PDB file of N, CA and C in Angstrom:
ATOM      1  N   ARG Z   1      93.138 113.744  88.305  1.00  0.00           N
ATOM      2  CA  ARG Z   1      92.057 113.581  89.259  1.00  0.00           C
ATOM      3  C   ARG Z   1      91.429 112.176  89.070  1.00  0.00           C
ATOM      4  N   VAL Z   2      91.313 111.573  90.223  1.00  0.00           N
ATOM      5  CA  VAL Z   2      90.644 110.259  90.190  1.00  0.00           C
ATOM      6  C   VAL Z   2      89.284 110.349  90.827  1.00  0.00           C
ATOM      7  N   GLU Z   3      88.333 109.614  90.266  1.00  0.00           N
ATOM      8  CA  GLU Z   3      86.953 109.797  90.647  1.00  0.00           C
ATOM      9  C   GLU Z   3      86.446 108.297  90.695  1.00  0.00           C
ATOM     10  N   LEU Z   4      85.820 107.834  91.857  1.00  0.00           N
ATOM     11  CA  LEU Z   4      85.156 106.609  91.805  1.00  0.00           C
ATOM     12  C   LEU Z   4      83.816 106.712  91.380  1.00  0.00           C
ATOM     13  N   ALA Z   5      83.332 106.023  90.271  1.00  0.00           N
ATOM     14  CA  ALA Z   5      81.974 106.184  89.706  1.00  0.00           C
ATOM     15  C   ALA Z   5      81.634 104.847  88.988  1.00  0.00           C
ATOM     16  N   PHE Z   6      80.435 104.840  88.648  1.00  0.00           N
ATOM     17  CA  PHE Z   6      79.932 103.625  87.813  1.00  0.00           C
ATOM     18  C   PHE Z   6      79.566 104.018  86.395  1.00  0.00           C
ATOM     19  N   GLY Z   7      79.757 103.066  85.453  1.00  0.00           N
ATOM     20  CA  GLY Z   7      79.311 103.320  84.163  1.00  0.00           C
ATOM     21  C   GLY Z   7      78.773 102.033  83.557  1.00  0.00           C
ATOM     22  N   ASP Z   8      78.232 102.150  82.371  1.00  0.00           N
ATOM     23  CA  ASP Z   8      77.657 100.857  81.744  1.00  0.00           C
ATOM     24  C   ASP Z   8      78.867  99.922  81.348  1.00  0.00           C
ATOM     25  N   ARG Z   9      78.630  98.631  81.666  1.00  0.00           N
ATOM     26  CA  ARG Z   9      79.743  97.643  81.302  1.00  0.00           C
ATOM     27  C   ARG Z   9      79.656  97.391  79.721  1.00  0.00           C
ATOM     28  N   GLU Z  10      80.845  97.508  79.182  1.00  0.00           N
ATOM     29  CA  GLU Z  10      80.970  97.262  77.689  1.00  0.00           C
ATOM     30  C   GLU Z  10      81.641  95.904  77.447  1.00  0.00           C
ATOM     31  N   SER Z  11      82.397  95.363  78.411  1.00  0.00           N
ATOM     32  CA  SER Z  11      83.161  94.061  78.270  1.00  0.00           C
ATOM     33  C   SER Z  11      83.387  93.496  79.685  1.00  0.00           C
ATOM     34  N   THR Z  12      83.978  92.299  79.731  1.00  0.00           N
ATOM     35  CA  THR Z  12      84.207  91.674  80.883  1.00  0.00           C
ATOM     36  C   THR Z  12      85.683  91.358  81.075  1.00  0.00           C
ATOM     37  N   MET Z  13      86.206  91.497  82.309  1.00  0.00           N
ATOM     38  CA  MET Z  13      87.604  91.223  82.610  1.00  0.00           C
ATOM     39  C   MET Z  13      87.653  90.401  83.844  1.00  0.00           C
ATOM     40  N   ARG Z  14      88.492  89.301  83.904  1.00  0.00           N
ATOM     41  CA  ARG Z  14      88.680  88.518  84.959  1.00  0.00           C
ATOM     42  C   ARG Z  14      90.234  88.411  85.290  1.00  0.00           C
ATOM     43  N   GLN Z  15      90.569  88.357  86.512  1.00  0.00           N
ATOM     44  CA  GLN Z  15      92.002  88.123  86.868  1.00  0.00           C
ATOM     45  C   GLN Z  15      91.985  87.132  88.136  1.00  0.00           C
ATOM     46  N   LYS Z  16      92.656  86.075  88.035  1.00  0.00           N
ATOM     47  CA  LYS Z  16      92.734  85.016  89.085  1.00  0.00           C
ATOM     48  C   LYS Z  16      91.304  84.568  89.428  1.00  0.00           C
ATOM     49  N   GLY Z  17      90.472  84.592  88.421  1.00  0.00           N
ATOM     50  CA  GLY Z  17      89.099  83.982  88.528  1.00  0.00           C
ATOM     51  C   GLY Z  17      88.110  85.011  89.088  1.00  0.00           C
ATOM     52  N   GLU Z  18      88.605  86.220  89.294  1.00  0.00           N
ATOM     53  CA  GLU Z  18      87.649  87.278  90.008  1.00  0.00           C
ATOM     54  C   GLU Z  18      87.288  88.342  88.927  1.00  0.00           C
ATOM     55  N   PRO Z  19      86.162  88.950  89.039  1.00  0.00           N
ATOM     56  CA  PRO Z  19      85.854  90.114  88.152  1.00  0.00           C
ATOM     57  C   PRO Z  19      86.973  91.251  88.307  1.00  0.00           C
ATOM     58  N   SER Z  20      87.375  91.731  87.317  1.00  0.00           N
ATOM     59  CA  SER Z  20      88.447  92.716  87.448  1.00  0.00           C
ATOM     60  C   SER Z  20      88.178  93.917  86.587  1.00  0.00           C
ATOM     61  N   LEU Z  21      88.931  95.003  86.677  1.00  0.00           N
ATOM     62  CA  LEU Z  21      88.898  96.242  85.887  1.00  0.00           C
ATOM     63  C   LEU Z  21      90.484  96.457  85.366  1.00  0.00           C
ATOM     64  N   ALA Z  22      90.523  96.657  84.147  1.00  0.00           N
ATOM     65  CA  ALA Z  22      91.937  96.832  83.635  1.00  0.00           C
ATOM     66  C   ALA Z  22      92.082  98.307  83.332  1.00  0.00           C
ATOM     67  N   LEU Z  23      93.230  99.007  83.705  1.00  0.00           N
ATOM     68  CA  LEU Z  23      93.506 100.290  83.372  1.00  0.00           C
ATOM     69  C   LEU Z  23      94.790 100.348  82.668  1.00  0.00           C
ATOM     70  N   ASN Z  24      94.960 101.089  81.574  1.00  0.00           N
ATOM     71  CA  ASN Z  24      96.147 101.224  80.908  1.00  0.00           C
ATOM     72  C   ASN Z  24      96.648 102.606  81.075  1.00  0.00           C
ATOM     73  N   ILE Z  25      97.754 102.808  81.761  1.00  0.00           N
ATOM     74  CA  ILE Z  25      98.187 104.213  82.092  1.00  0.00           C
ATOM     75  C   ILE Z  25      99.455 104.377  81.245  1.00  0.00           C
ATOM     76  N   VAL Z  26      99.415 105.369  80.392  1.00  0.00           N
ATOM     77  CA  VAL Z  26     100.542 105.585  79.439  1.00  0.00           C
ATOM     78  C   VAL Z  26     101.252 106.917  79.789  1.00  0.00           C
ATOM     79  N   ARG Z  27     102.616 106.833  79.880  1.00  0.00           N
ATOM     80  CA  ARG Z  27     103.292 108.077  80.264  1.00  0.00           C
ATOM     81  C   ARG Z  27     103.387 108.953  78.984  1.00  0.00           C
ATOM     82  N   GLU Z  28     103.515 110.231  79.315  1.00  0.00           N
ATOM     83  CA  GLU Z  28     103.590 111.239  78.231  1.00  0.00           C
ATOM     84  C   GLU Z  28     104.983 111.104  77.532  1.00  0.00           C
ATOM     85  N   THR Z  29     105.059 111.377  76.283  1.00  0.00           N
ATOM     86  CA  THR Z  29     106.357 111.377  75.560  1.00  0.00           C
ATOM     87  C   THR Z  29     107.366 112.285  76.201  1.00  0.00           C
ATOM     88  N   GLY Z  30     108.537 111.780  76.430  1.00  0.00           N
ATOM     89  CA  GLY Z  30     109.604 112.523  76.920  1.00  0.00           C
ATOM     90  C   GLY Z  30     109.597 112.621  78.471  1.00  0.00           C
ATOM     91  N   SER Z  31     108.657 111.945  79.167  1.00  0.00           N
ATOM     92  CA  SER Z  31     108.645 111.868  80.618  1.00  0.00           C
ATOM     93  C   SER Z  31     109.699 110.764  81.065  1.00  0.00           C
ATOM     94  N   ASN Z  32     110.059 110.792  82.335  1.00  0.00           N
ATOM     95  CA  ASN Z  32     110.946 109.875  82.896  1.00  0.00           C
ATOM     96  C   ASN Z  32     110.203 108.559  83.326  1.00  0.00           C
ATOM     97  N   SER Z  33     110.425 107.441  82.696  1.00  0.00           N
ATOM     98  CA  SER Z  33     109.752 106.156  82.957  1.00  0.00           C
ATOM     99  C   SER Z  33     109.909 105.826  84.399  1.00  0.00           C
ATOM    100  N   LEU Z  34     111.151 105.952  84.926  1.00  0.00           N
ATOM    101  CA  LEU Z  34     111.321 105.527  86.295  1.00  0.00           C
ATOM    102  C   LEU Z  34     110.531 106.363  87.387  1.00  0.00           C
ATOM    103  N   LEU Z  35     110.517 107.693  87.111  1.00  0.00           N
ATOM    104  CA  LEU Z  35     109.775 108.589  88.021  1.00  0.00           C
ATOM    105  C   LEU Z  35     108.297 108.436  87.964  1.00  0.00           C
ATOM    106  N   VAL Z  36     107.805 108.136  86.705  1.00  0.00           N
ATOM    107  CA  VAL Z  36     106.339 107.857  86.538  1.00  0.00           C
ATOM    108  C   VAL Z  36     105.978 106.547  87.252  1.00  0.00           C
ATOM    109  N   ALA Z  37     106.784 105.463  87.160  1.00  0.00           N
ATOM    110  CA  ALA Z  37     106.592 104.268  87.813  1.00  0.00           C
ATOM    111  C   ALA Z  37     106.561 104.375  89.268  1.00  0.00           C
ATOM    112  N   ARG Z  38     107.549 105.118  89.927  1.00  0.00           N
ATOM    113  CA  ARG Z  38     107.582 105.317  91.336  1.00  0.00           C
ATOM    114  C   ARG Z  38     106.367 106.121  91.675  1.00  0.00           C
ATOM    115  N   GLU Z  39     105.938 107.151  91.051  1.00  0.00           N
ATOM    116  CA  GLU Z  39     104.690 107.886  91.443  1.00  0.00           C
ATOM    117  C   GLU Z  39     103.394 107.031  91.256  1.00  0.00           C
ATOM    118  N   LEU Z  40     103.369 106.166  90.236  1.00  0.00           N
ATOM    119  CA  LEU Z  40     102.222 105.357  90.064  1.00  0.00           C
ATOM    120  C   LEU Z  40     102.125 104.398  91.265  1.00  0.00           C
ATOM    121  N   ARG Z  41     103.189 103.781  91.682  1.00  0.00           N
ATOM    122  CA  ARG Z  41     103.217 102.891  92.802  1.00  0.00           C
ATOM    123  C   ARG Z  41     102.694 103.542  94.017  1.00  0.00           C
ATOM    124  N   GLU Z  42     103.144 104.818  94.286  1.00  0.00           N
ATOM    125  CA  GLU Z  42     102.769 105.514  95.444  1.00  0.00           C
ATOM    126  C   GLU Z  42     101.206 105.710  95.424  1.00  0.00           C
ATOM    127  N   VAL Z  43     100.751 106.196  94.224  1.00  0.00           N
ATOM    128  CA  VAL Z  43      99.305 106.512  94.071  1.00  0.00           C
ATOM    129  C   VAL Z  43      98.542 105.163  94.423  1.00  0.00           C
ATOM    130  N   VAL Z  44      98.962 104.080  93.841  1.00  0.00           N
ATOM    131  CA  VAL Z  44      98.214 102.730  94.078  1.00  0.00           C
ATOM    132  C   VAL Z  44      98.273 102.518  95.588  1.00  0.00           C
ATOM    133  N   ARG Z  45      99.417 102.594  96.259  1.00  0.00           N
ATOM    134  CA  ARG Z  45      99.447 102.407  97.706  1.00  0.00           C
ATOM    135  C   ARG Z  45      98.423 103.306  98.454  1.00  0.00           C
ATOM    136  N   GLU Z  46      98.369 104.579  98.169  1.00  0.00           N
ATOM    137  CA  GLU Z  46      97.467 105.491  98.725  1.00  0.00           C
ATOM    138  C   GLU Z  46      95.967 105.074  98.547  1.00  0.00           C
ATOM    139  N   LEU Z  47      95.630 104.818  97.247  1.00  0.00           N
ATOM    140  CA  LEU Z  47      94.274 104.355  97.019  1.00  0.00           C
ATOM    141  C   LEU Z  47      93.972 103.061  97.768  1.00  0.00           C
ATOM    142  N   ASN Z  48      94.872 102.111  97.724  1.00  0.00           N
ATOM    143  CA  ASN Z  48      94.523 100.850  98.430  1.00  0.00           C
ATOM    144  C   ASN Z  48      94.405 100.915  99.915  1.00  0.00           C
ATOM    145  N   ALA Z  49      95.161 101.898 100.457  1.00  0.00           N
ATOM    146  CA  ALA Z  49      95.044 102.137 101.970  1.00  0.00           C
ATOM    147  C   ALA Z  49      93.790 102.919 102.314  1.00  0.00           C
ATOM    148  N   GLY Z  50      93.355 103.719 101.471  1.00  0.00           N
ATOM    149  CA  GLY Z  50      92.248 104.686 101.776  1.00  0.00           C
ATOM    150  C   GLY Z  50      91.012 104.296 101.030  1.00  0.00           C
ATOM    151  N   PRO Z  51      90.632 105.109 100.050  1.00  0.00           N
ATOM    152  CA  PRO Z  51      89.280 105.026  99.482  1.00  0.00           C
ATOM    153  C   PRO Z  51      88.910 103.614  98.926  1.00  0.00           C
ATOM    154  N   LEU Z  52      89.807 102.920  98.355  1.00  0.00           N
ATOM    155  CA  LEU Z  52      89.494 101.611  97.848  1.00  0.00           C
ATOM    156  C   LEU Z  52      89.312 100.605  99.015  1.00  0.00           C
ATOM    157  N   ALA Z  53      90.158 100.652 100.033  1.00  0.00           N
ATOM    158  CA  ALA Z  53      89.965  99.660 101.118  1.00  0.00           C
ATOM    159  C   ALA Z  53      88.581  99.830 101.782  1.00  0.00           C
ATOM    160  N   THR Z  54      88.163 100.982 101.883  1.00  0.00           N
ATOM    161  CA  THR Z  54      86.912 101.163 102.534  1.00  0.00           C
ATOM    162  C   THR Z  54      85.662 100.660 101.819  1.00  0.00           C
ATOM    163  N   ARG Z  55      85.951 100.353 100.440  1.00  0.00           N
ATOM    164  CA  ARG Z  55      84.996  99.772  99.629  1.00  0.00           C
ATOM    165  C   ARG Z  55      85.252  98.272  99.322  1.00  0.00           C
ATOM    166  N   GLY Z  56      86.293  97.713  99.969  1.00  0.00           N
ATOM    167  CA  GLY Z  56      86.653  96.327  99.753  1.00  0.00           C
ATOM    168  C   GLY Z  56      87.287  95.998  98.388  1.00  0.00           C
ATOM    169  N   LEU Z  57      87.930  97.098  97.789  1.00  0.00           N
ATOM    170  CA  LEU Z  57      88.585  96.957  96.468  1.00  0.00           C
ATOM    171  C   LEU Z  57      90.130  97.112  96.690  1.00  0.00           C
ATOM    172  N   GLN Z  58      90.863  96.753  95.607  1.00  0.00           N
ATOM    173  CA  GLN Z  58      92.226  96.801  95.560  1.00  0.00           C
ATOM    174  C   GLN Z  58      92.845  96.915  94.155  1.00  0.00           C
ATOM    175  N   LEU Z  59      93.762  97.793  94.036  1.00  0.00           N
ATOM    176  CA  LEU Z  59      94.504  97.960  92.701  1.00  0.00           C
ATOM    177  C   LEU Z  59      95.720  97.114  92.752  1.00  0.00           C
ATOM    178  N   GLU Z  60      96.026  96.509  91.688  1.00  0.00           N
ATOM    179  CA  GLU Z  60      97.244  95.641  91.582  1.00  0.00           C
ATOM    180  C   GLU Z  60      97.921  95.982  90.282  1.00  0.00           C
ATOM    181  N   ILE Z  61      99.161  96.285  90.244  1.00  0.00           N
ATOM    182  CA  ILE Z  61      99.999  96.489  88.972  1.00  0.00           C
ATOM    183  C   ILE Z  61     100.355  95.272  88.351  1.00  0.00           C
ATOM    184  N   ALA Z  62      99.781  94.906  87.287  1.00  0.00           N
ATOM    185  CA  ALA Z  62     100.168  93.625  86.551  1.00  0.00           C
ATOM    186  C   ALA Z  62     101.310  93.736  85.648  1.00  0.00           C
ATOM    187  N   TYR Z  63     101.627  94.995  85.158  1.00  0.00           N
ATOM    188  CA  TYR Z  63     102.725  95.124  84.238  1.00  0.00           C
ATOM    189  C   TYR Z  63     103.198  96.540  84.412  1.00  0.00           C
ATOM    190  N   ILE Z  64     104.462  96.699  84.467  1.00  0.00           N
ATOM    191  CA  ILE Z  64     105.043  98.238  84.422  1.00  0.00           C
ATOM    192  C   ILE Z  64     106.340  98.300  83.582  1.00  0.00           C
ATOM    193  N   GLU Z  65     106.338  99.222  82.713  1.00  0.00           N
ATOM    194  CA  GLU Z  65     107.371  99.267  81.692  1.00  0.00           C
ATOM    195  C   GLU Z  65     108.755  99.414  82.367  1.00  0.00           C
ATOM    196  N   SER Z  66     108.888 100.087  83.450  1.00  0.00           N
ATOM    197  CA  SER Z  66     110.167 100.452  84.036  1.00  0.00           C
ATOM    198  C   SER Z  66     110.944  99.194  84.432  1.00  0.00           C
ATOM    199  N   GLY Z  67     110.272  98.106  84.521  1.00  0.00           N
ATOM    200  CA  GLY Z  67     111.097  96.870  84.907  1.00  0.00           C
ATOM    201  C   GLY Z  67     112.084  96.431  83.793  1.00  0.00           C
ATOM    202  N   TYR Z  68     112.001  97.000  82.689  1.00  0.00           N
ATOM    203  CA  TYR Z  68     112.790  96.604  81.550  1.00  0.00           C
ATOM    204  C   TYR Z  68     113.884  97.660  81.302  1.00  0.00           C
ATOM    205  N   ILE Z  69     113.972  98.672  82.150  1.00  0.00           N
ATOM    206  CA  ILE Z  69     114.903  99.828  81.806  1.00  0.00           C
ATOM    207  C   ILE Z  69     116.239  99.457  82.566  1.00  0.00           C
TER     208      ILE Z  69
END
C-alpha cells in the first residue's frame, strides 16, 4: 500500500539541485529480480501519471539492480 503523507524532516536530499526524497526498495530474498524491477517500473509509471502528477511531483528510478543481471 502506498500513502501520500507528511512527516517531520530528519535529513535533506537533493538531486539535480532540487529537493528530493530517496526511497530504497529491497526485494524479498528468493524473489525474481527481473520481475520485481518490471513491476516497480510499472508502479512508478502509474504514480507519475496519476496521483503524483496532480501534485506536481515525479518519481525517478536512479538505480535498479536488474541492470546488472
